[in-house]
JSON list of C-alpha atoms in Angstrom, two decimals:
[
{"chain": "A", "resi": 199, "resn": "UNK", "atom": "CA", "xyz": [118.17, 111.14, 112.82]},
{"chain": "A", "resi": 200, "resn": "UNK", "atom": "CA", "xyz": [115.00, 111.83, 114.76]},
{"chain": "A", "resi": 201, "resn": "UNK", "atom": "CA", "xyz": [113.95, 115.28, 115.81]},
{"chain": "A", "resi": 202, "resn": "UNK", "atom": "CA", "xyz": [113.34, 116.27, 119.38]},
{"chain": "A", "resi": 203, "resn": "UNK", "atom": "CA", "xyz": [111.86, 119.65, 118.47]},
{"chain": "A", "resi": 204, "resn": "UNK", "atom": "CA", "xyz": [109.51, 121.22, 115.98]},
{"chain": "A", "resi": 205, "resn": "UNK", "atom": "CA", "xyz": [112.04, 121.38, 113.16]},
{"chain": "A", "resi": 206, "resn": "UNK", "atom": "CA", "xyz": [112.66, 118.28, 111.15]},
{"chain": "A", "resi": 207, "resn": "UNK", "atom": "CA", "xyz": [116.28, 117.24, 110.76]},
{"chain": "A", "resi": 208, "resn": "UNK", "atom": "CA", "xyz": [117.29, 117.71, 107.16]},
{"chain": "A", "resi": 209, "resn": "UNK", "atom": "CA", "xyz": [119.63, 115.61, 105.11]},
{"chain": "A", "resi": 210, "resn": "UNK", "atom": "CA", "xyz": [120.96, 117.26, 101.98]},
{"chain": "A", "resi": 211, "resn": "UNK", "atom": "CA", "xyz": [122.60, 115.06, 99.35]},
{"chain": "A", "resi": 212, "resn": "UNK", "atom": "CA", "xyz": [123.71, 115.48, 95.79]},
{"chain": "A", "resi": 213, "resn": "UNK", "atom": "CA", "xyz": [121.95, 113.67, 93.02]},
{"chain": "A", "resi": 214, "resn": "UNK", "atom": "CA", "xyz": [123.57, 110.31, 92.45]},
{"chain": "A", "resi": 215, "resn": "UNK", "atom": "CA", "xyz": [124.99, 110.00, 95.94]},
{"chain": "A", "resi": 216, "resn": "UNK", "atom": "CA", "xyz": [123.78, 107.44, 98.46]},
{"chain": "A", "resi": 217, "resn": "UNK", "atom": "CA", "xyz": [121.56, 108.60, 101.36]},
{"chain": "A", "resi": 218, "resn": "UNK", "atom": "CA", "xyz": [121.34, 107.16, 104.84]},
{"chain": "A", "resi": 219, "resn": "UNK", "atom": "CA", "xyz": [118.46, 108.10, 107.11]},
{"chain": "A", "resi": 220, "resn": "UNK", "atom": "CA", "xyz": [118.55, 106.97, 110.70]},
{"chain": "A", "resi": 221, "resn": "UNK", "atom": "CA", "xyz": [115.90, 106.24, 113.28]},
{"chain": "A", "resi": 222, "resn": "UNK", "atom": "CA", "xyz": [115.95, 105.23, 116.93]},
{"chain": "A", "resi": 223, "resn": "UNK", "atom": "CA", "xyz": [112.94, 103.28, 118.13]},
{"chain": "A", "resi": 224, "resn": "UNK", "atom": "CA", "xyz": [111.68, 103.00, 121.65]},
{"chain": "A", "resi": 225, "resn": "UNK", "atom": "CA", "xyz": [110.24, 99.55, 122.27]},
{"chain": "A", "resi": 226, "resn": "UNK", "atom": "CA", "xyz": [112.65, 96.63, 122.47]},
{"chain": "A", "resi": 227, "resn": "UNK", "atom": "CA", "xyz": [109.67, 94.27, 122.07]},
{"chain": "A", "resi": 228, "resn": "UNK", "atom": "CA", "xyz": [108.67, 95.67, 118.67]},
{"chain": "A", "resi": 229, "resn": "UNK", "atom": "CA", "xyz": [108.45, 93.01, 115.99]},
{"chain": "A", "resi": 230, "resn": "UNK", "atom": "CA", "xyz": [107.76, 95.01, 112.86]},
{"chain": "A", "resi": 231, "resn": "UNK", "atom": "CA", "xyz": [109.28, 98.16, 111.40]},
{"chain": "A", "resi": 232, "resn": "UNK", "atom": "CA", "xyz": [108.41, 100.16, 108.35]},
{"chain": "A", "resi": 233, "resn": "UNK", "atom": "CA", "xyz": [109.66, 103.15, 106.40]},
{"chain": "A", "resi": 234, "resn": "UNK", "atom": "CA", "xyz": [107.35, 105.61, 104.71]},
{"chain": "A", "resi": 235, "resn": "UNK", "atom": "CA", "xyz": [107.99, 108.46, 102.30]},
{"chain": "A", "resi": 236, "resn": "UNK", "atom": "CA", "xyz": [105.75, 111.53, 102.45]},
{"chain": "A", "resi": 237, "resn": "UNK", "atom": "CA", "xyz": [105.68, 114.24, 99.83]},
{"chain": "A", "resi": 238, "resn": "UNK", "atom": "CA", "xyz": [104.29, 117.63, 100.71]},
{"chain": "A", "resi": 239, "resn": "UNK", "atom": "CA", "xyz": [100.52, 117.62, 101.15]},
{"chain": "A", "resi": 240, "resn": "UNK", "atom": "CA", "xyz": [100.16, 113.89, 100.50]},
{"chain": "A", "resi": 241, "resn": "UNK", "atom": "CA", "xyz": [99.67, 110.74, 102.52]},
{"chain": "A", "resi": 242, "resn": "UNK", "atom": "CA", "xyz": [102.67, 108.59, 103.45]},
{"chain": "A", "resi": 243, "resn": "UNK", "atom": "CA", "xyz": [103.75, 106.01, 100.89]},
{"chain": "A", "resi": 244, "resn": "UNK", "atom": "CA", "xyz": [105.19, 102.61, 101.84]},
{"chain": "A", "resi": 245, "resn": "UNK", "atom": "CA", "xyz": [108.86, 102.12, 101.02]},
{"chain": "A", "resi": 246, "resn": "UNK", "atom": "CA", "xyz": [110.04, 98.98, 102.76]},
{"chain": "A", "resi": 247, "resn": "UNK", "atom": "CA", "xyz": [109.48, 96.99, 105.92]},
{"chain": "A", "resi": 248, "resn": "UNK", "atom": "CA", "xyz": [111.43, 94.56, 108.07]},
{"chain": "A", "resi": 249, "resn": "UNK", "atom": "CA", "xyz": [110.58, 92.12, 110.82]},
{"chain": "A", "resi": 250, "resn": "UNK", "atom": "CA", "xyz": [112.58, 91.64, 114.00]},
{"chain": "A", "resi": 251, "resn": "UNK", "atom": "CA", "xyz": [113.95, 88.27, 112.91]},
{"chain": "A", "resi": 252, "resn": "UNK", "atom": "CA", "xyz": [115.91, 89.99, 110.14]},
{"chain": "A", "resi": 253, "resn": "UNK", "atom": "CA", "xyz": [118.87, 92.38, 110.17]},
{"chain": "A", "resi": 254, "resn": "UNK", "atom": "CA", "xyz": [118.69, 93.59, 106.60]},
{"chain": "A", "resi": 255, "resn": "UNK", "atom": "CA", "xyz": [116.21, 93.75, 103.78]},
{"chain": "A", "resi": 256, "resn": "UNK", "atom": "CA", "xyz": [116.68, 95.09, 100.29]},
{"chain": "A", "resi": 257, "resn": "UNK", "atom": "CA", "xyz": [114.27, 96.56, 97.82]},
{"chain": "A", "resi": 258, "resn": "UNK", "atom": "CA", "xyz": [114.67, 98.48, 94.63]},
{"chain": "A", "resi": 259, "resn": "UNK", "atom": "CA", "xyz": [117.41, 101.07, 95.38]},
{"chain": "A", "resi": 260, "resn": "UNK", "atom": "CA", "xyz": [116.56, 100.89, 99.11]},
{"chain": "A", "resi": 261, "resn": "UNK", "atom": "CA", "xyz": [117.95, 98.86, 101.99]},
{"chain": "A", "resi": 262, "resn": "UNK", "atom": "CA", "xyz": [116.74, 98.79, 105.57]},
{"chain": "A", "resi": 263, "resn": "UNK", "atom": "CA", "xyz": [119.07, 97.77, 108.37]},
{"chain": "A", "resi": 264, "resn": "UNK", "atom": "CA", "xyz": [117.86, 96.79, 111.82]},
{"chain": "A", "resi": 265, "resn": "UNK", "atom": "CA", "xyz": [120.12, 96.75, 114.89]},
{"chain": "A", "resi": 266, "resn": "UNK", "atom": "CA", "xyz": [118.03, 95.42, 117.75]},
{"chain": "A", "resi": 267, "resn": "UNK", "atom": "CA", "xyz": [120.89, 95.69, 120.23]},
{"chain": "A", "resi": 268, "resn": "UNK", "atom": "CA", "xyz": [120.86, 99.47, 120.11]},
{"chain": "A", "resi": 269, "resn": "UNK", "atom": "CA", "xyz": [117.28, 99.82, 118.85]},
{"chain": "A", "resi": 270, "resn": "UNK", "atom": "CA", "xyz": [118.34, 101.49, 115.65]},
{"chain": "A", "resi": 271, "resn": "UNK", "atom": "CA", "xyz": [116.88, 101.42, 112.17]},
{"chain": "A", "resi": 272, "resn": "UNK", "atom": "CA", "xyz": [118.32, 102.91, 109.01]},
{"chain": "A", "resi": 273, "resn": "UNK", "atom": "CA", "xyz": [117.17, 103.45, 105.47]},
{"chain": "A", "resi": 274, "resn": "UNK", "atom": "CA", "xyz": [119.74, 103.53, 102.71]},
{"chain": "A", "resi": 275, "resn": "UNK", "atom": "CA", "xyz": [118.81, 104.94, 99.32]},
{"chain": "A", "resi": 276, "resn": "UNK", "atom": "CA", "xyz": [121.21, 104.23, 96.48]},
{"chain": "A", "resi": 277, "resn": "UNK", "atom": "CA", "xyz": [121.86, 106.71, 93.70]},
{"chain": "A", "resi": 278, "resn": "UNK", "atom": "CA", "xyz": [119.52, 109.31, 95.15]},
{"chain": "A", "resi": 279, "resn": "UNK", "atom": "CA", "xyz": [117.33, 111.10, 92.63]},
{"chain": "A", "resi": 280, "resn": "UNK", "atom": "CA", "xyz": [115.46, 114.44, 92.78]},
{"chain": "A", "resi": 281, "resn": "UNK", "atom": "CA", "xyz": [112.20, 112.50, 93.09]},
{"chain": "A", "resi": 282, "resn": "UNK", "atom": "CA", "xyz": [113.46, 111.09, 96.37]},
{"chain": "A", "resi": 283, "resn": "UNK", "atom": "CA", "xyz": [113.15, 114.52, 97.99]},
{"chain": "A", "resi": 284, "resn": "UNK", "atom": "CA", "xyz": [110.52, 114.09, 100.71]},
{"chain": "A", "resi": 285, "resn": "UNK", "atom": "CA", "xyz": [110.09, 113.50, 104.42]},
{"chain": "A", "resi": 286, "resn": "UNK", "atom": "CA", "xyz": [110.90, 109.97, 105.55]},
{"chain": "A", "resi": 287, "resn": "UNK", "atom": "CA", "xyz": [109.32, 108.37, 108.61]},
{"chain": "A", "resi": 288, "resn": "UNK", "atom": "CA", "xyz": [110.18, 105.21, 110.44]},
{"chain": "A", "resi": 289, "resn": "UNK", "atom": "CA", "xyz": [107.45, 103.41, 112.37]},
{"chain": "A", "resi": 290, "resn": "UNK", "atom": "CA", "xyz": [107.22, 100.46, 114.72]},
{"chain": "A", "resi": 291, "resn": "UNK", "atom": "CA", "xyz": [104.23, 98.33, 115.60]},
{"chain": "A", "resi": 292, "resn": "UNK", "atom": "CA", "xyz": [102.29, 99.08, 118.76]},
{"chain": "A", "resi": 293, "resn": "UNK", "atom": "CA", "xyz": [101.91, 96.27, 121.30]},
{"chain": "A", "resi": 294, "resn": "UNK", "atom": "CA", "xyz": [98.72, 94.86, 119.80]},
{"chain": "A", "resi": 295, "resn": "UNK", "atom": "CA", "xyz": [100.42, 94.60, 116.42]},
{"chain": "A", "resi": 296, "resn": "UNK", "atom": "CA", "xyz": [97.94, 96.77, 114.61]},
{"chain": "A", "resi": 297, "resn": "UNK", "atom": "CA", "xyz": [98.55, 100.51, 114.77]},
{"chain": "A", "resi": 298, "resn": "UNK", "atom": "CA", "xyz": [101.98, 102.08, 114.35]},
{"chain": "A", "resi": 299, "resn": "UNK", "atom": "CA", "xyz": [104.10, 104.49, 116.38]},
{"chain": "A", "resi": 300, "resn": "UNK", "atom": "CA", "xyz": [105.79, 106.99, 114.08]},
{"chain": "A", "resi": 301, "resn": "UNK", "atom": "CA", "xyz": [109.03, 108.87, 114.48]},
{"chain": "A", "resi": 302, "resn": "UNK", "atom": "CA", "xyz": [109.05, 112.60, 113.77]},
{"chain": "A", "resi": 303, "resn": "UNK", "atom": "CA", "xyz": [110.64, 112.25, 110.35]},
{"chain": "A", "resi": 304, "resn": "UNK", "atom": "CA", "xyz": [113.70, 113.36, 108.43]},
{"chain": "A", "resi": 305, "resn": "UNK", "atom": "CA", "xyz": [113.55, 115.69, 105.47]},
{"chain": "A", "resi": 306, "resn": "UNK", "atom": "CA", "xyz": [115.66, 114.57, 102.51]},
{"chain": "A", "resi": 307, "resn": "UNK", "atom": "CA", "xyz": [116.67, 117.22, 100.02]},
{"chain": "A", "resi": 308, "resn": "UNK", "atom": "CA", "xyz": [118.34, 116.12, 96.80]},
{"chain": "A", "resi": 309, "resn": "UNK", "atom": "CA", "xyz": [120.32, 118.79, 94.98]},
{"chain": "A", "resi": 310, "resn": "UNK", "atom": "CA", "xyz": [121.41, 118.64, 91.35]},
{"chain": "B", "resi": 270, "resn": "UNK", "atom": "CA", "xyz": [96.53, 106.35, 97.83]},
{"chain": "B", "resi": 271, "resn": "UNK", "atom": "CA", "xyz": [94.87, 103.71, 95.67]},
{"chain": "B", "resi": 272, "resn": "UNK", "atom": "CA", "xyz": [91.63, 102.43, 97.08]},
{"chain": "B", "resi": 273, "resn": "UNK", "atom": "CA", "xyz": [91.36, 104.87, 99.99]},
{"chain": "B", "resi": 274, "resn": "UNK", "atom": "CA", "xyz": [89.30, 108.00, 99.59]},
{"chain": "B", "resi": 275, "resn": "UNK", "atom": "CA", "xyz": [89.28, 110.87, 102.05]},
{"chain": "B", "resi": 276, "resn": "UNK", "atom": "CA", "xyz": [86.97, 113.79, 101.67]},
{"chain": "B", "resi": 277, "resn": "UNK", "atom": "CA", "xyz": [87.01, 116.66, 101.61]},
{"chain": "B", "resi": 278, "resn": "UNK", "atom": "CA", "xyz": [90.64, 117.50, 100.80]},
{"chain": "B", "resi": 279, "resn": "UNK", "atom": "CA", "xyz": [90.36, 120.87, 102.55]},
{"chain": "B", "resi": 280, "resn": "UNK", "atom": "CA", "xyz": [87.91, 121.70, 105.32]},
{"chain": "B", "resi": 281, "resn": "UNK", "atom": "CA", "xyz": [87.30, 124.92, 107.18]},
{"chain": "B", "resi": 282, "resn": "UNK", "atom": "CA", "xyz": [85.43, 125.01, 110.45]},
{"chain": "B", "resi": 283, "resn": "UNK", "atom": "CA", "xyz": [84.33, 127.71, 112.79]},
{"chain": "B", "resi": 284, "resn": "UNK", "atom": "CA", "xyz": [85.16, 127.35, 116.45]},
{"chain": "B", "resi": 285, "resn": "UNK", "atom": "CA", "xyz": [82.49, 125.46, 118.35]},
{"chain": "B", "resi": 286, "resn": "UNK", "atom": "CA", "xyz": [81.34, 123.42, 115.38]},
{"chain": "B", "resi": 287, "resn": "UNK", "atom": "CA", "xyz": [81.55, 119.67, 114.99]},
{"chain": "B", "resi": 288, "resn": "UNK", "atom": "CA", "xyz": [82.82, 118.38, 111.66]},
{"chain": "B", "resi": 289, "resn": "UNK", "atom": "CA", "xyz": [83.01, 114.89, 110.17]},
{"chain": "B", "resi": 290, "resn": "UNK", "atom": "CA", "xyz": [85.86, 113.66, 107.97]},
{"chain": "B", "resi": 291, "resn": "UNK", "atom": "CA", "xyz": [85.12, 110.84, 105.58]},
{"chain": "B", "resi": 292, "resn": "UNK", "atom": "CA", "xyz": [87.29, 107.80, 104.91]},
{"chain": "B", "resi": 293, "resn": "UNK", "atom": "CA", "xyz": [86.23, 105.08, 102.48]},
{"chain": "B", "resi": 294, "resn": "UNK", "atom": "CA", "xyz": [88.21, 102.07, 101.27]},
{"chain": "B", "resi": 295, "resn": "UNK", "atom": "CA", "xyz": [87.71, 99.37, 98.65]},
{"chain": "B", "resi": 296, "resn": "UNK", "atom": "CA", "xyz": [90.75, 97.29, 99.62]},
{"chain": "B", "resi": 297, "resn": "UNK", "atom": "CA", "xyz": [88.67, 94.88, 101.71]},
{"chain": "B", "resi": 298, "resn": "UNK", "atom": "CA", "xyz": [90.89, 95.55, 104.70]},
{"chain": "B", "resi": 299, "resn": "UNK", "atom": "CA", "xyz": [89.57, 94.78, 108.16]},
{"chain": "B", "resi": 300, "resn": "UNK", "atom": "CA", "xyz": [91.59, 97.41, 110.04]},
{"chain": "B", "resi": 301, "resn": "UNK", "atom": "CA", "xyz": [91.24, 101.16, 109.66]},
{"chain": "B", "resi": 302, "resn": "UNK", "atom": "CA", "xyz": [93.07, 103.98, 111.40]},
{"chain": "B", "resi": 303, "resn": "UNK", "atom": "CA", "xyz": [92.98, 107.73, 111.94]},
{"chain": "B", "resi": 304, "resn": "UNK", "atom": "CA", "xyz": [96.17, 109.71, 112.50]},
{"chain": "B", "resi": 305, "resn": "UNK", "atom": "CA", "xyz": [96.75, 113.38, 113.03]},
{"chain": "B", "resi": 306, "resn": "UNK", "atom": "CA", "xyz": [99.81, 115.20, 111.70]},
{"chain": "B", "resi": 307, "resn": "UNK", "atom": "CA", "xyz": [100.92, 118.65, 112.81]},
{"chain": "B", "resi": 308, "resn": "UNK", "atom": "CA", "xyz": [103.53, 120.70, 110.89]},
{"chain": "B", "resi": 309, "resn": "UNK", "atom": "CA", "xyz": [107.01, 119.24, 111.19]},
{"chain": "B", "resi": 310, "resn": "UNK", "atom": "CA", "xyz": [105.75, 116.36, 113.28]},
{"chain": "B", "resi": 311, "resn": "UNK", "atom": "CA", "xyz": [105.17, 112.66, 112.93]},
{"chain": "B", "resi": 312, "resn": "UNK", "atom": "CA", "xyz": [101.79, 110.98, 112.89]},
{"chain": "B", "resi": 313, "resn": "UNK", "atom": "CA", "xyz": [99.86, 110.49, 116.10]},
{"chain": "B", "resi": 314, "resn": "UNK", "atom": "CA", "xyz": [97.16, 107.86, 116.49]},
{"chain": "B", "resi": 315, "resn": "UNK", "atom": "CA", "xyz": [93.63, 109.08, 117.21]},
{"chain": "B", "resi": 316, "resn": "UNK", "atom": "CA", "xyz": [91.45, 105.99, 116.87]},
{"chain": "B", "resi": 317, "resn": "UNK", "atom": "CA", "xyz": [91.60, 102.64, 115.16]},
{"chain": "B", "resi": 318, "resn": "UNK", "atom": "CA", "xyz": [89.28, 99.79, 114.35]},
{"chain": "B", "resi": 319, "resn": "UNK", "atom": "CA", "xyz": [90.28, 96.18, 113.84]},
{"chain": "B", "resi": 320, "resn": "UNK", "atom": "CA", "xyz": [86.83, 95.03, 112.80]},
{"chain": "B", "resi": 321, "resn": "UNK", "atom": "CA", "xyz": [83.35, 96.34, 112.09]},
{"chain": "B", "resi": 322, "resn": "UNK", "atom": "CA", "xyz": [81.44, 97.63, 115.12]},
{"chain": "B", "resi": 323, "resn": "UNK", "atom": "CA", "xyz": [84.58, 97.80, 117.23]},
{"chain": "B", "resi": 324, "resn": "UNK", "atom": "CA", "xyz": [87.19, 100.53, 117.73]},
{"chain": "B", "resi": 325, "resn": "UNK", "atom": "CA", "xyz": [89.90, 101.54, 120.19]},
{"chain": "B", "resi": 326, "resn": "UNK", "atom": "CA", "xyz": [91.25, 104.87, 121.38]},
{"chain": "B", "resi": 327, "resn": "UNK", "atom": "CA", "xyz": [94.70, 105.88, 120.35]},
{"chain": "B", "resi": 328, "resn": "UNK", "atom": "CA", "xyz": [97.03, 108.34, 122.05]},
{"chain": "B", "resi": 329, "resn": "UNK", "atom": "CA", "xyz": [95.06, 111.52, 121.36]},
{"chain": "B", "resi": 330, "resn": "UNK", "atom": "CA", "xyz": [91.38, 110.46, 121.27]},
{"chain": "B", "resi": 331, "resn": "UNK", "atom": "CA", "xyz": [90.06, 113.32, 123.41]},
{"chain": "B", "resi": 332, "resn": "UNK", "atom": "CA", "xyz": [87.77, 115.58, 121.41]},
{"chain": "B", "resi": 333, "resn": "UNK", "atom": "CA", "xyz": [87.28, 113.03, 118.62]},
{"chain": "B", "resi": 334, "resn": "UNK", "atom": "CA", "xyz": [84.73, 110.31, 117.94]},
{"chain": "B", "resi": 335, "resn": "UNK", "atom": "CA", "xyz": [84.45, 107.54, 115.34]},
{"chain": "B", "resi": 336, "resn": "UNK", "atom": "CA", "xyz": [82.06, 104.85, 114.14]},
{"chain": "B", "resi": 337, "resn": "UNK", "atom": "CA", "xyz": [82.60, 101.65, 112.18]},
{"chain": "B", "resi": 338, "resn": "UNK", "atom": "CA", "xyz": [79.22, 100.50, 110.90]},
{"chain": "B", "resi": 339, "resn": "UNK", "atom": "CA", "xyz": [80.57, 99.21, 107.60]},
{"chain": "B", "resi": 340, "resn": "UNK", "atom": "CA", "xyz": [83.83, 97.57, 106.65]},
{"chain": "B", "resi": 341, "resn": "UNK", "atom": "CA", "xyz": [84.41, 100.17, 103.95]},
{"chain": "B", "resi": 342, "resn": "UNK", "atom": "CA", "xyz": [83.89, 103.27, 106.06]},
{"chain": "B", "resi": 343, "resn": "UNK", "atom": "CA", "xyz": [85.47, 104.82, 109.16]},
{"chain": "B", "resi": 344, "resn": "UNK", "atom": "CA", "xyz": [84.34, 108.44, 109.61]},
{"chain": "B", "resi": 345, "resn": "UNK", "atom": "CA", "xyz": [86.03, 110.70, 112.15]},
{"chain": "B", "resi": 346, "resn": "UNK", "atom": "CA", "xyz": [84.13, 113.48, 113.92]},
{"chain": "B", "resi": 347, "resn": "UNK", "atom": "CA", "xyz": [86.13, 116.36, 115.30]},
{"chain": "B", "resi": 348, "resn": "UNK", "atom": "CA", "xyz": [84.05, 117.81, 118.11]},
{"chain": "B", "resi": 349, "resn": "UNK", "atom": "CA", "xyz": [84.07, 121.24, 119.68]},
{"chain": "B", "resi": 350, "resn": "UNK", "atom": "CA", "xyz": [85.84, 119.66, 122.65]},
{"chain": "B", "resi": 351, "resn": "UNK", "atom": "CA", "xyz": [89.02, 119.31, 120.58]},
{"chain": "B", "resi": 352, "resn": "UNK", "atom": "CA", "xyz": [90.95, 122.44, 121.54]},
{"chain": "B", "resi": 353, "resn": "UNK", "atom": "CA", "xyz": [93.47, 122.52, 118.70]},
{"chain": "B", "resi": 354, "resn": "UNK", "atom": "CA", "xyz": [91.87, 120.77, 115.74]},
{"chain": "B", "resi": 355, "resn": "UNK", "atom": "CA", "xyz": [93.80, 122.49, 112.95]},
{"chain": "B", "resi": 356, "resn": "UNK", "atom": "CA", "xyz": [95.92, 119.71, 111.46]},
{"chain": "B", "resi": 357, "resn": "UNK", "atom": "CA", "xyz": [96.35, 117.27, 108.58]},
{"chain": "B", "resi": 358, "resn": "UNK", "atom": "CA", "xyz": [94.23, 114.16, 109.15]},
{"chain": "B", "resi": 359, "resn": "UNK", "atom": "CA", "xyz": [95.25, 110.86, 107.61]},
{"chain": "B", "resi": 360, "resn": "UNK", "atom": "CA", "xyz": [93.19, 107.71, 107.30]},
{"chain": "B", "resi": 361, "resn": "UNK", "atom": "CA", "xyz": [94.89, 104.36, 106.80]},
{"chain": "B", "resi": 362, "resn": "UNK", "atom": "CA", "xyz": [93.86, 100.76, 106.30]},
{"chain": "B", "resi": 363, "resn": "UNK", "atom": "CA", "xyz": [95.58, 97.46, 106.91]},
{"chain": "B", "resi": 364, "resn": "UNK", "atom": "CA", "xyz": [95.03, 93.75, 106.64]},
{"chain": "B", "resi": 365, "resn": "UNK", "atom": "CA", "xyz": [96.21, 91.57, 109.47]},
{"chain": "B", "resi": 366, "resn": "UNK", "atom": "CA", "xyz": [98.45, 92.70, 112.29]},
{"chain": "B", "resi": 367, "resn": "UNK", "atom": "CA", "xyz": [102.18, 93.29, 111.83]},
{"chain": "B", "resi": 368, "resn": "UNK", "atom": "CA", "xyz": [101.72, 94.38, 108.27]},
{"chain": "B", "resi": 369, "resn": "UNK", "atom": "CA", "xyz": [101.94, 97.63, 106.35]},
{"chain": "B", "resi": 370, "resn": "UNK", "atom": "CA", "xyz": [99.27, 100.28, 106.44]},
{"chain": "B", "resi": 371, "resn": "UNK", "atom": "CA", "xyz": [98.06, 102.07, 103.35]},
{"chain": "B", "resi": 372, "resn": "UNK", "atom": "CA", "xyz": [97.32, 105.76, 103.64]},
{"chain": "B", "resi": 373, "resn": "UNK", "atom": "CA", "xyz": [94.73, 107.96, 102.02]},
{"chain": "B", "resi": 374, "resn": "UNK", "atom": "CA", "xyz": [95.51, 111.41, 100.59]},
{"chain": "B", "resi": 375, "resn": "UNK", "atom": "CA", "xyz": [94.54, 113.24, 103.79]},
{"chain": "B", "resi": 376, "resn": "UNK", "atom": "CA", "xyz": [92.17, 116.03, 104.81]},
{"chain": "B", "resi": 377, "resn": "UNK", "atom": "CA", "xyz": [93.55, 119.37, 105.91]},
{"chain": "B", "resi": 378, "resn": "UNK", "atom": "CA", "xyz": [91.29, 120.87, 108.58]},
{"chain": "B", "resi": 379, "resn": "UNK", "atom": "CA", "xyz": [91.57, 124.54, 109.47]},
{"chain": "B", "resi": 380, "resn": "UNK", "atom": "CA", "xyz": [89.64, 126.15, 112.30]},
{"chain": "B", "resi": 381, "resn": "UNK", "atom": "CA", "xyz": [88.85, 129.78, 111.64]}
]
């Protein structure tokens, strides 16, 4: 889930398990949502996106679910691998459709 | 990162000094963005530009300035008016609205 303080929430999973990272967004009028992965000291890397006219979108090993009723977004990672260890951010478009509003992130730790 | 260059990677500044962070892209994207990231936090929007010779303030523009004289370049100046400039600065680019943004590798600024 999203952090309300300075410490990122951490999700610890075993290698091979499925991971679910959750995100609550703020603007019911948002039309576009995106998940990024950020490794330490690097820029965020695109994972998957979804538009408001969809409830679910699948990529390679990842699935994003959008529940507009409760303004909730989730990222599911199948068969989590050590290389998946990173901080994951959800983001929603700002009103003009250009810049993004980011959540505070969730740290995913994959243990052997 | 691909196609977005940020320099330098690490930057040290004395209090009271202005410093300019470079961001260059060869992706032919119209839109460019500057975000700031503090430890354990999400990204916050400083400035963005949808087109050459035009830019808009984000949520935390005070103490920063930008220019967009060329499509490929969007430098950010951190002025002495920025009270807490130590942070990780990320530049991003994007095509049209409601689409993903691509991030550069970031510049870590430390004020001594």
